[in-house]
GROMACS .gro file of C-alpha atoms in nm:
model
  476
    1MET     CA    1   1.411   1.736   1.724
    2THR     CA    2   1.665   1.491   1.736
    3THR     CA    3   1.689   1.216   1.933
    4PRO     CA    4   2.046   1.087   2.074
    5PRO     CA    5   2.246   0.834   1.858
    6GLN     CA    6   2.155   0.528   2.073
    7SER     CA    7   1.827   0.519   2.044
    8THR     CA    8   1.742   0.210   1.819
    9VAL     CA    9   1.423   0.155   1.592
   10ALA     CA   10   1.351  -0.193   1.434
   11LEU     CA   11   1.243  -0.250   1.131
   12PHE     CA   12   1.016  -0.577   0.934
   13ALA     CA   13   1.030  -0.565   0.591
   14SER     CA   14   1.019  -0.844   0.294
   15LYS     CA   15   1.307  -0.700   0.129
   16LEU     CA   16   1.565  -0.398   0.111
   17GLY     CA   17   1.425  -0.138  -0.152
   18TYR     CA   18   1.358   0.235  -0.189
   19GLN     CA   19   1.111   0.308   0.104
   20THR     CA   20   1.397   0.123   0.307
   21ARG     CA   21   1.623   0.345   0.179
   22SER     CA   22   1.405   0.645   0.266
   23PHE     CA   23   1.367   0.545   0.639
   24GLU     CA   24   1.787   0.549   0.649
   25ALA     CA   25   1.810   0.897   0.534
   26ALA     CA   26   1.547   1.005   0.775
   27ALA     CA   27   1.701   0.798   1.021
   28ARG     CA   28   2.045   1.003   0.972
   29LYS     CA   29   1.888   1.314   0.994
   30LEU     CA   30   1.723   1.234   1.332
   31GLY     CA   31   2.054   1.059   1.456
   32VAL     CA   32   1.811   0.726   1.471
   33GLN     CA   33   2.027   0.412   1.440
   34LEU     CA   34   1.831   0.152   1.253
   35VAL     CA   35   1.814  -0.204   1.291
   36TYR     CA   36   1.600  -0.402   1.021
   37VAL     CA   37   1.469  -0.760   1.024
   38THR     CA   38   1.391  -0.967   0.640
   39ASP     CA   39   1.304  -1.246   0.513
   40ARG     CA   40   1.624  -1.384   0.374
   41CYS     CA   41   1.796  -1.757   0.449
   42HIS     CA   42   1.994  -1.761   0.797
   43GLU     CA   43   2.310  -1.972   0.647
   44LEU     CA   44   2.445  -1.601   0.484
   45ASP     CA   45   2.659  -1.436   0.644
   46ASP     CA   46   2.567  -1.025   0.616
   47PRO     CA   47   2.592  -1.076   0.217
   48TRP     CA   48   2.500  -0.751   0.194
   49GLY     CA   49   2.665  -0.592   0.462
   50ASP     CA   50   2.407  -0.442   0.652
   51HIS     CA   51   2.358  -0.649   0.985
   52ALA     CA   52   1.983  -0.725   0.918
   53ILE     CA   53   1.823  -1.007   1.154
   54ALA     CA   54   1.743  -1.270   0.953
   55ALA     CA   55   1.391  -1.380   0.971
   56ARG     CA   56   1.161  -1.645   0.792
   57PHE     CA   57   0.797  -1.434   0.779
   58ALA     CA   58   0.631  -1.756   0.613
   59ASN     CA   59   0.612  -1.839   1.027
   60LEU     CA   60   0.530  -1.521   1.169
   61GLU     CA   61   0.575  -1.636   1.549
   62GLU     CA   62   0.926  -1.812   1.452
   63ALA     CA   63   1.006  -1.513   1.256
   64ALA     CA   64   0.925  -1.263   1.610
   65ALA     CA   65   1.119  -1.503   1.832
   66THR     CA   66   1.375  -1.499   1.642
   67ALA     CA   67   1.344  -1.098   1.637
   68MET     CA   68   1.358  -1.091   1.981
   69GLN     CA   69   1.634  -1.278   2.103
   70SER     CA   70   1.872  -1.041   1.887
   71LEU     CA   71   1.714  -0.694   1.991
   72ARG     CA   72   1.654  -0.779   2.374
   73GLY     CA   73   1.933  -0.560   2.535
   74LYS     CA   74   1.928  -0.285   2.281
   75PRO     CA   75   1.779   0.072   2.363
   76LEU     CA   76   1.494  -0.043   2.110
   77ALA     CA   77   1.313   0.290   2.118
   78ALA     CA   78   0.972   0.117   1.819
   79ILE     CA   79   0.962  -0.120   1.548
   80LEU     CA   80   0.804  -0.101   1.206
   81ALA     CA   81   0.690  -0.271   0.958
   82LEU     CA   82   0.656  -0.272   0.612
   83GLY     CA   83   0.504  -0.519   0.385
   84ASP     CA   84   0.134  -0.736   0.599
   85ALA     CA   85   0.304  -1.013   0.669
   86PRO     CA   86   0.609  -0.808   0.824
   87ALA     CA   87   0.361  -0.624   1.012
   88VAL     CA   88   0.204  -0.899   1.221
   89ALA     CA   89   0.570  -1.047   1.311
   90ALA     CA   90   0.645  -0.657   1.427
   91SER     CA   91   0.305  -0.671   1.643
   92TYR     CA   92   0.460  -0.975   1.821
   93ALA     CA   93   0.807  -0.895   1.878
   94ALA     CA   94   0.711  -0.533   1.988
   95ARG     CA   95   0.466  -0.670   2.257
   96GLY     CA   96   0.688  -0.944   2.360
   97LEU     CA   97   0.958  -0.627   2.407
   98GLY     CA   98   0.724  -0.363   2.677
   99LEU     CA   99   0.659  -0.184   2.319
  100ARG     CA  100   0.413   0.012   2.169
  101SER     CA  101   0.214  -0.117   1.915
  102ASN     CA  102  -0.036  -0.244   1.774
  103HIS     CA  103  -0.233  -0.588   1.934
  104PRO     CA  104  -0.124  -0.873   1.722
  105ALA     CA  105  -0.479  -1.008   1.719
  106ALA     CA  106  -0.622  -0.673   1.544
  107VAL     CA  107  -0.324  -0.727   1.342
  108GLU     CA  108  -0.334  -1.074   1.244
  109ALA     CA  109  -0.751  -0.961   1.123
  110CYS     CA  110  -0.616  -0.745   0.899
  111HIS     CA  111  -0.372  -0.942   0.721
  112ASN     CA  112  -0.673  -1.215   0.634
  113LYS     CA  113  -0.965  -1.044   0.422
  114LEU     CA  114  -1.221  -1.356   0.583
  115ARG     CA  115  -1.178  -1.261   0.933
  116MET     CA  116  -1.225  -0.861   0.881
  117ARG     CA  117  -1.459  -0.901   0.636
  118GLU     CA  118  -1.639  -1.037   0.968
  119VAL     CA  119  -1.487  -0.797   1.216
  120PHE     CA  120  -1.686  -0.569   0.963
  121ARG     CA  121  -1.977  -0.701   0.963
  122ASP     CA  122  -2.043  -0.729   1.304
  123ALA     CA  123  -1.956  -0.389   1.407
  124GLY     CA  124  -2.214  -0.267   1.149
  125LEU     CA  125  -1.997  -0.128   0.876
  126PHE     CA  126  -2.120  -0.289   0.590
  127ASN     CA  127  -2.438  -0.088   0.569
  128PRO     CA  128  -2.702  -0.273   0.670
  129PRO     CA  129  -3.005  -0.327   0.598
  130THR     CA  130  -2.852  -0.479   0.318
  131GLY     CA  131  -2.497  -0.532   0.415
  132LEU     CA  132  -2.285  -0.710   0.188
  133TRP     CA  133  -2.255  -1.142   0.098
  134PHE     CA  134  -1.942  -1.284   0.151
  135ARG     CA  135  -1.814  -1.597   0.250
  136THR     CA  136  -1.477  -1.885   0.165
  137ILE     CA  137  -1.471  -2.122  -0.066
  138PRO     CA  138  -1.245  -2.442  -0.180
  139LEU     CA  139  -1.051  -2.423  -0.425
  140SER     CA  140  -0.997  -2.768  -0.491
  141PRO     CA  141  -1.195  -2.963  -0.536
  142GLU     CA  142  -1.351  -2.679  -0.781
  143PRO     CA  143  -1.609  -2.565  -0.677
  144GLU     CA  144  -1.997  -2.492  -0.806
  145PRO     CA  145  -2.145  -2.202  -0.720
  146SER     CA  146  -2.462  -2.287  -0.793
  147LEU     CA  147  -2.428  -2.499  -0.454
  148LEU     CA  148  -2.283  -2.225  -0.292
  149GLY     CA  149  -2.583  -1.944  -0.308
  150ILE     CA  150  -2.306  -1.721  -0.564
  151LYS     CA  151  -2.438  -1.429  -0.672
  152TYR     CA  152  -2.337  -1.184  -0.961
  153PRO     CA  153  -2.154  -0.987  -0.967
  154CYS     CA  154  -1.898  -1.156  -0.716
  155VAL     CA  155  -1.473  -1.091  -0.692
  156LEU     CA  156  -1.301  -1.377  -0.587
  157LYS     CA  157  -1.009  -1.282  -0.384
  158PRO     CA  158  -0.649  -1.508  -0.185
  159LEU     CA  159  -0.759  -1.466   0.153
  160SER     CA  160  -0.369  -1.263   0.251
  161LEU     CA  161  -0.205  -1.148  -0.116
  162ALA     CA  162  -0.146  -0.837  -0.134
  163ALA     CA  163  -0.131  -0.528  -0.423
  164SER     CA  164  -0.502  -0.725  -0.601
  165GLN     CA  165  -0.261  -1.021  -0.698
  166GLY     CA  166  -0.542  -1.277  -0.725
  167VAL     CA  167  -0.842  -1.048  -0.723
  168MET     CA  168  -1.108  -1.149  -1.013
  169ARG     CA  169  -1.451  -1.047  -1.079
  170ALA     CA  170  -1.713  -1.311  -1.188
  171ASN     CA  171  -1.960  -1.172  -1.390
  172SER     CA  172  -2.123  -1.568  -1.410
  173ARG     CA  173  -2.122  -1.920  -1.387
  174GLU     CA  174  -1.861  -1.982  -1.655
  175GLU     CA  175  -1.649  -1.646  -1.535
  176PHE     CA  176  -1.682  -1.787  -1.185
  177HIS     CA  177  -1.517  -2.132  -1.283
  178GLU     CA  178  -1.234  -1.996  -1.445
  179ALA     CA  179  -1.151  -1.705  -1.221
  180ALA     CA  180  -1.150  -1.990  -0.914
  181ARG     CA  181  -0.863  -2.204  -1.137
  182ARG     CA  182  -0.644  -1.938  -1.245
  183LEU     CA  183  -0.665  -1.830  -0.838
  184ALA     CA  184  -0.597  -2.187  -0.747
  185ARG     CA  185  -0.295  -2.240  -1.051
  186LEU     CA  186  -0.155  -1.894  -0.899
  187LEU     CA  187  -0.152  -2.043  -0.528
  188GLU     CA  188   0.023  -2.387  -0.665
  189ARG     CA  189   0.317  -2.072  -0.732
  190PRO     CA  190   0.631  -2.216  -0.567
  191GLU     CA  191   0.753  -1.821  -0.492
  192LEU     CA  192   0.406  -1.795  -0.332
  193GLN     CA  193   0.343  -2.141  -0.104
  194MET     CA  194   0.703  -2.038   0.001
  195LYS     CA  195   0.569  -1.751   0.227
  196SER     CA  196   0.383  -1.938   0.437
  197ALA     CA  197   0.411  -2.270   0.678
  198SER     CA  198   0.043  -2.392   0.523
  199PRO     CA  199  -0.053  -2.279   0.239
  200THR     CA  200  -0.433  -2.223   0.234
  201ARG     CA  201  -0.674  -2.380  -0.059
  202GLU     CA  202  -0.931  -2.088   0.028
  203ALA     CA  203  -1.054  -1.815  -0.101
  204LEU     CA  204  -1.302  -1.503  -0.041
  205VAL     CA  205  -1.512  -1.478  -0.272
  206GLU     CA  206  -1.780  -1.135  -0.187
  207GLU     CA  207  -2.059  -0.956  -0.364
  208TYR     CA  208  -1.892  -0.700  -0.651
  209ILE     CA  209  -1.904  -0.320  -0.480
  210PRO     CA  210  -1.984  -0.030  -0.727
  211GLY     CA  211  -1.860   0.283  -0.689
  212VAL     CA  212  -1.560   0.496  -0.718
  213GLU     CA  213  -1.255   0.426  -0.513
  214VAL     CA  214  -1.011   0.606  -0.240
  215ALA     CA  215  -0.748   0.499  -0.067
  216VAL     CA  216  -0.700   0.670   0.284
  217GLU     CA  217  -0.314   0.749   0.435
  218GLY     CA  218  -0.317   0.818   0.821
  219ILE     CA  219  -0.074   0.732   1.162
  220LEU     CA  220  -0.285   0.660   1.493
  221LEU     CA  221  -0.151   0.868   1.783
  222ASP     CA  222  -0.328   0.775   2.090
  223GLY     CA  223  -0.614   0.542   1.886
  224GLU     CA  224  -0.737   0.843   1.690
  225LEU     CA  225  -0.700   0.860   1.339
  226LYS     CA  226  -0.488   1.167   1.131
  227LEU     CA  227  -0.564   1.241   0.848
  228LEU     CA  228  -0.242   1.258   0.623
  229ALA     CA  229  -0.442   1.278   0.269
  230ILE     CA  230  -0.768   1.067   0.121
  231PHE     CA  231  -0.589   0.937  -0.282
  232ASP     CA  232  -0.858   0.953  -0.578
  233LYS     CA  233  -0.789   0.656  -0.834
  234PRO     CA  234  -0.944   0.838  -1.134
  235ASP     CA  235  -0.944   0.507  -1.331
  236PRO     CA  236  -1.216   0.247  -1.280
  237LEU     CA  237  -1.165   0.001  -1.067
  238GLU     CA  238  -1.439  -0.280  -1.203
  239GLY     CA  239  -1.257  -0.580  -1.355
  240PRO     CA  240  -1.161  -0.803  -1.443
  241PHE     CA  241  -0.888  -0.760  -1.237
  242PHE     CA  242  -0.787  -0.481  -1.008
  243GLU     CA  243  -0.442  -0.300  -1.134
  244GLU     CA  244  -0.418  -0.006  -0.981
  245THR     CA  245  -0.261   0.268  -1.127
  246ILE     CA  246  -0.309   0.673  -1.057
  247TYR     CA  247  -0.338   0.813  -0.672
  248VAL     CA  248  -0.400   1.198  -0.692
  249THR     CA  249  -0.434   1.427  -0.422
  250PRO     CA  250  -0.638   1.636  -0.251
  251SER     CA  251  -0.956   1.443  -0.306
  252ARG     CA  252  -1.225   1.626  -0.556
  253LEU     CA  253  -1.485   1.420  -0.355
  254SER     CA  254  -1.742   1.701  -0.205
  255ALA     CA  255  -1.703   1.802   0.154
  256ASP     CA  256  -1.938   1.577   0.250
  257GLN     CA  257  -1.840   1.215   0.088
  258GLN     CA  258  -1.449   1.287   0.248
  259SER     CA  259  -1.580   1.340   0.604
  260ALA     CA  260  -1.778   1.062   0.535
  261ILE     CA  261  -1.468   0.837   0.413
  262ILE     CA  262  -1.295   0.970   0.737
  263ARG     CA  263  -1.572   0.865   0.953
  264LYS     CA  264  -1.572   0.533   0.820
  265ALA     CA  265  -1.215   0.500   0.840
  266SER     CA  266  -1.236   0.535   1.260
  267GLN     CA  267  -1.480   0.356   1.312
  268SER     CA  268  -1.336   0.079   1.122
  269ILE     CA  269  -0.968   0.090   1.273
  270ARG     CA  270  -1.172   0.084   1.615
  271ALA     CA  271  -1.351  -0.180   1.492
  272LEU     CA  272  -1.030  -0.398   1.429
  273GLY     CA  273  -0.855  -0.284   1.723
  274LEU     CA  274  -0.557  -0.101   1.559
  275SER     CA  275  -0.433   0.198   1.819
  276HIS     CA  276  -0.074   0.267   1.682
  277GLY     CA  277   0.162   0.355   1.424
  278PRO     CA  278   0.081   0.385   1.036
  279VAL     CA  279  -0.243   0.327   0.855
  280HIS     CA  280  -0.327   0.283   0.461
  281ALA     CA  281  -0.680   0.212   0.380
  282GLU     CA  282  -0.894   0.133   0.108
  283PHE     CA  283  -1.318   0.219   0.046
  284ARG     CA  284  -1.542   0.230  -0.234
  285ILE     CA  285  -1.820   0.464  -0.254
  286ASN     CA  286  -2.101   0.480  -0.397
  287ASP     CA  287  -2.507   0.520  -0.335
  288ARG     CA  288  -2.544   0.283  -0.084
  289GLY     CA  289  -2.288   0.477   0.119
  290VAL     CA  290  -1.911   0.407   0.176
  291TRP     CA  291  -1.778   0.081   0.228
  292PRO     CA  292  -1.446  -0.053   0.379
  293ILE     CA  293  -1.219  -0.324   0.148
  294GLU     CA  294  -0.968  -0.296   0.378
  295VAL     CA  295  -0.731  -0.130   0.673
  296ALA     CA  296  -0.339  -0.262   0.706
  297PRO     CA  297  -0.117  -0.135   1.003
  298ARG     CA  298   0.151  -0.017   0.753
  299PRO     CA  299   0.202   0.301   0.542
  300ILE     CA  300   0.136   0.335   0.153
  301GLY     CA  301   0.350   0.055  -0.023
  302GLY     CA  302   0.649   0.103  -0.232
  303MET     CA  303   0.762   0.396  -0.415
  304CYS     CA  304   0.379   0.526  -0.343
  305ALA     CA  305   0.489   0.725  -0.056
  306VAL     CA  306   0.721   0.970  -0.236
  307SER     CA  307   0.372   1.145  -0.323
  308LEU     CA  308   0.325   1.256   0.036
  309SER     CA  309   0.554   1.529   0.201
  310PHE     CA  310   0.440   1.693   0.433
  311ILE     CA  311   0.502   2.093   0.645
  312PRO     CA  312   0.505   2.156   0.990
  313THR     CA  313   0.215   2.382   1.002
  314GLU     CA  314   0.275   2.616   1.344
  315SER     CA  315   0.605   2.736   1.139
  316ARG     CA  316   0.364   2.921   0.847
  317HIS     CA  317   0.042   2.966   1.059
  318ASN     CA  318  -0.131   2.849   0.817
  319ASP     CA  319  -0.479   2.717   0.749
  320VAL     CA  320  -0.610   2.336   0.770
  321SER     CA  321  -0.854   2.234   0.493
  322PRO     CA  322  -1.124   1.950   0.588
  323GLU     CA  323  -0.924   1.711   0.404
  324GLY     CA  324  -0.610   1.769   0.652
  325THR     CA  325  -0.443   1.967   0.378
  326ALA     CA  326  -0.195   2.267   0.487
  327LEU     CA  327  -0.410   2.537   0.282
  328ALA     CA  328  -0.173   2.752   0.033
  329VAL     CA  329   0.174   2.897   0.258
  330PRO     CA  330   0.028   3.280   0.231
  331PHE     CA  331   0.277   3.523   0.021
  332PRO     CA  332   0.379   3.867   0.110
  333PRO     CA  333   0.002   4.068   0.097
  334PRO     CA  334  -0.105   4.235  -0.219
  335THR     CA  335   0.014   4.571  -0.057
  336HIS     CA  336   0.354   4.485  -0.107
  337ARG     CA  337   0.528   4.422  -0.385
  338ALA     CA  338   0.760   4.104  -0.345
  339SER     CA  339   1.076   4.107  -0.508
  340ALA     CA  340   1.168   3.793  -0.733
  341THR     CA  341   1.464   3.737  -0.456
  342GLU     CA  342   1.181   3.732  -0.147
  343VAL     CA  343   0.940   3.523  -0.333
  344GLY     CA  344   1.246   3.250  -0.424
  345SER     CA  345   1.408   3.271  -0.080
  346LEU     CA  346   1.016   3.199   0.064
  347ALA     CA  347   0.960   2.911  -0.159
  348ALA     CA  348   1.246   2.771  -0.097
  349SER     CA  349   1.246   2.831   0.302
  350VAL     CA  350   0.920   2.567   0.249
  351GLN     CA  351   1.081   2.375   0.031
  352SER     CA  352   1.362   2.284   0.289
  353GLU     CA  353   1.072   2.199   0.549
  354LEU     CA  354   0.913   1.956   0.380
  355ILE     CA  355   0.950   1.629   0.502
  356GLY     CA  356   0.882   1.300   0.401
  357LEU     CA  357   0.635   0.986   0.539
  358GLU     CA  358   0.897   0.778   0.608
  359GLU     CA  359   1.081   1.094   0.842
  360LEU     CA  360   0.683   1.179   0.965
  361ILE     CA  361   0.669   0.813   1.119
  362LEU     CA  362   0.946   0.791   1.261
  363ARG     CA  363   0.953   1.071   1.410
  364HIS     CA  364   0.605   0.974   1.558
  365ALA     CA  365   0.779   0.639   1.625
  366ILE     CA  366   0.989   0.778   1.828
  367GLY     CA  367   0.755   0.975   2.102
  368GLU     CA  368   0.770   1.309   1.841
  369ASN     CA  369   0.437   1.530   1.873
  370ILE     CA  370   0.375   1.508   1.513
  371CYS     CA  371   0.008   1.734   1.513
  372THR     CA  372   0.109   2.016   1.385
  373TRP     CA  373   0.258   1.877   1.051
  374GLN     CA  374  -0.037   1.820   0.789
  375ARG     CA  375   0.002   1.751   0.371
  376GLU     CA  376   0.175   2.021   0.173
  377SER     CA  377  -0.072   2.186  -0.033
  378ALA     CA  378   0.043   2.138  -0.335
  379ALA     CA  379  -0.196   1.870  -0.557
  380SER     CA  380   0.063   1.532  -0.612
  381ALA     CA  381  -0.041   1.177  -0.823
  382VAL     CA  382   0.150   0.873  -0.832
  383MET     CA  383   0.114   0.641  -1.162
  384MET     CA  384   0.156   0.308  -1.074
  385ILE     CA  385   0.278   0.168  -1.442
  386PRO     CA  386   0.092  -0.075  -1.525
  387VAL     CA  387   0.202  -0.412  -1.706
  388PRO     CA  388   0.049  -0.444  -2.019
  389ALA     CA  389   0.119  -0.805  -2.044
  390GLY     CA  390   0.394  -1.102  -1.930
  391GLY     CA  391   0.680  -1.192  -2.032
  392ILE     CA  392   1.045  -1.066  -2.031
  393LEU     CA  393   1.109  -0.689  -2.026
  394GLU     CA  394   1.371  -0.647  -2.338
  395LYS     CA  395   1.354  -0.240  -2.351
  396VAL     CA  396   1.214   0.067  -2.234
  397GLY     CA  397   1.196   0.365  -2.411
  398GLY     CA  398   1.069   0.730  -2.407
  399VAL     CA  399   1.203   0.817  -2.023
  400ALA     CA  400   1.382   1.128  -2.060
  401GLU     CA  401   1.046   1.298  -2.292
  402ALA     CA  402   0.847   1.140  -2.049
  403GLN     CA  403   1.055   1.327  -1.720
  404ARG     CA  404   1.013   1.697  -1.994
  405VAL     CA  405   0.650   1.705  -1.966
  406PRO     CA  406   0.510   1.983  -1.735
  407ASN     CA  407   0.440   1.876  -1.389
  408VAL     CA  408   0.625   1.566  -1.376
  409THR     CA  409   0.810   1.564  -1.094
  410ASP     CA  410   1.004   1.212  -1.150
  411VAL     CA  411   1.023   0.910  -1.376
  412GLN     CA  412   1.149   0.572  -1.201
  413ILE     CA  413   1.132   0.262  -1.397
  414THR     CA  414   1.187   0.014  -1.111
  415ALA     CA  415   1.151  -0.327  -1.331
  416ARG     CA  416   1.453  -0.514  -1.457
  417LEU     CA  417   1.538  -0.554  -1.805
  418HIS     CA  418   1.551  -0.893  -1.944
  419ASP     CA  419   1.347  -1.039  -1.584
  420GLN     CA  420   1.044  -1.179  -1.616
  421ILE     CA  421   0.762  -0.976  -1.537
  422LEU     CA  422   0.366  -1.083  -1.463
  423ALA     CA  423   0.033  -0.880  -1.561
  424TRP     CA  424  -0.241  -0.912  -1.347
  425PRO     CA  425  -0.408  -1.080  -1.174
  426GLU     CA  426  -0.058  -1.263  -1.113
  427GLY     CA  427   0.145  -0.993  -1.124
  428SER     CA  428   0.158  -0.757  -0.774
  429SER     CA  429   0.478  -0.559  -0.909
  430TYR     CA  430   0.461  -0.221  -1.185
  431LEU     CA  431   0.699  -0.128  -1.466
  432GLY     CA  432   0.759   0.208  -1.266
  433PHE     CA  433   0.648   0.473  -1.134
  434ILE     CA  434   0.484   0.851  -1.244
  435PHE     CA  435   0.515   1.133  -1.007
  436ALA     CA  436   0.387   1.438  -1.059
  437LYS     CA  437   0.266   1.805  -0.898
  438SER     CA  438   0.049   2.086  -0.957
  439GLU     CA  439  -0.148   2.324  -0.860
  440ASN     CA  440  -0.441   2.150  -0.897
  441PRO     CA  441  -0.550   1.745  -0.862
  442ALA     CA  442  -0.681   1.795  -1.259
  443ALA     CA  443  -0.382   1.899  -1.393
  444ALA     CA  444  -0.116   1.651  -1.183
  445GLU     CA  445  -0.320   1.373  -1.341
  446GLN     CA  446  -0.284   1.496  -1.676
  447ALA     CA  447   0.063   1.547  -1.665
  448LEU     CA  448   0.068   1.150  -1.547
  449ARG     CA  449  -0.116   1.042  -1.851
  450GLN     CA  450   0.090   1.277  -2.097
  451ALA     CA  451   0.402   1.143  -1.958
  452HIS     CA  452   0.289   0.744  -1.941
  453CYS     CA  453   0.193   0.753  -2.340
  454LYS     CA  454   0.573   0.893  -2.382
  455LEU     CA  455   0.707   0.578  -2.256
  456THR     CA  456   0.763   0.225  -2.481
  457PHE     CA  457   0.802  -0.107  -2.372
  458GLN     CA  458   0.952  -0.369  -2.556
  459ILE     CA  459   0.826  -0.720  -2.356
  460ARG     CA  460   0.870  -1.089  -2.504
  461SER     CA  461   0.625  -1.322  -2.453
  462THR     CA  462   0.762  -1.677  -2.271
  463LEU     CA  463   0.635  -2.019  -2.292
  464PRO     CA  464   0.499  -2.237  -2.054
  465VAL     CA  465   0.761  -2.437  -1.860
  466GLU     CA  466   0.790  -2.685  -1.602
  467HIS     CA  467   0.907  -2.638  -1.225
  468PRO     CA  468   1.195  -2.911  -1.170
  469VAL     CA  469   1.064  -3.030  -0.812
  470THR     CA  470   0.661  -2.928  -0.825
  471GLY     CA  471   0.609  -3.094  -1.190
  472LYS     CA  472   0.371  -2.797  -1.262
  473LEU     CA  473   0.306  -2.541  -1.523
  474LEU     CA  474   0.387  -2.214  -1.490
  475ASN     CA  475   0.410  -1.905  -1.673
  476THR     CA  476   0.000  -2.000  -1.782
   0.00000   0.00000   0.00000
């Protein structure tokens, strides 16, 4: 389906990057005009020549009002968002312009970890009767856990940051104090202070949930979850920090476990009041059940979306797995001895029908029926290349060798040379991404690990410096 050239979709994003370029390519293919709403200085006169609307997501309602003023009168078909803060501003703007979207109150609940926990608790999603304890704590003055009823192990989290930034586990009173001090220093960093009109001095502390973790990717169609993928996270996320590394799909969990995850995802989404568009969610699974960690009304972030490709099942009459994955496209029957030309032609035909996550989201946004699209049959995996230490990235080696590992489809180093990088929990950006595809998840995962072993990173340590305005020490 190709829409008329005059159709316009507004895309709210903190910054332009790989994912916005993927949306741009999909928009050109579908004949849709994209209008960007990005976090940049309004005093600059279109410095990148992209005609973007300048908005400051530190003040979400103001950003929405600015966008509405510029977008009103355009033939706008939909508003999409990348990232948590842009999603809130986008929901306000869509509501003000009369476009279909999630209710701003639902999106704001997803943006605040405390409010999300309260919604999940009130909906009975924390596996009663035991439940999950959580509470907010002040970071200044330094809290005393023994007076707050804190039990161990526990996890401290900022209320609104993403990508596990600032998330720390504490197993004792001493570790709690260290984590609280470290989180307070992180939230004082000028770049984070600028992201909020009223920076908080509170944090969330909650019971540590043991078990394996998965991610769920989907699109909401009239309030119902269309499952796109369940990602396993094979590396244990047990602390003290929670930097993610590998995502693999399809999941290797049992059919019963996957069904339980899908049920809990649908319940969590309904409890929050989400009803429309892309959704990304995280869950933990243990012998007490499935536990919702977070739900976000946006697609999976960064370059991870490259790991997802979709095919129209109706064109190949494919069956679909319980997870929503298209099963293998049937080749000619055994009684027919297919020639190399026939096999190659069929493989090329299947490849030409594949589309990425951004195109699927855009098709849904402009009103196309996407019910027949399912994830391709191949196992797919992505590694978010972890940051071994903070400092200045001086040199990267072994990329060519990593790209030659069997089943590896691409290696992308996104960190820039001579820039400062931060390790977790202060950091939130990876060194890059490795992608792999294979006939089974285990082989795809193994390819990522082999490729990662080929890479080398030379990182020069830095000394603490005093910020000229705040007087705070940075790099500590």
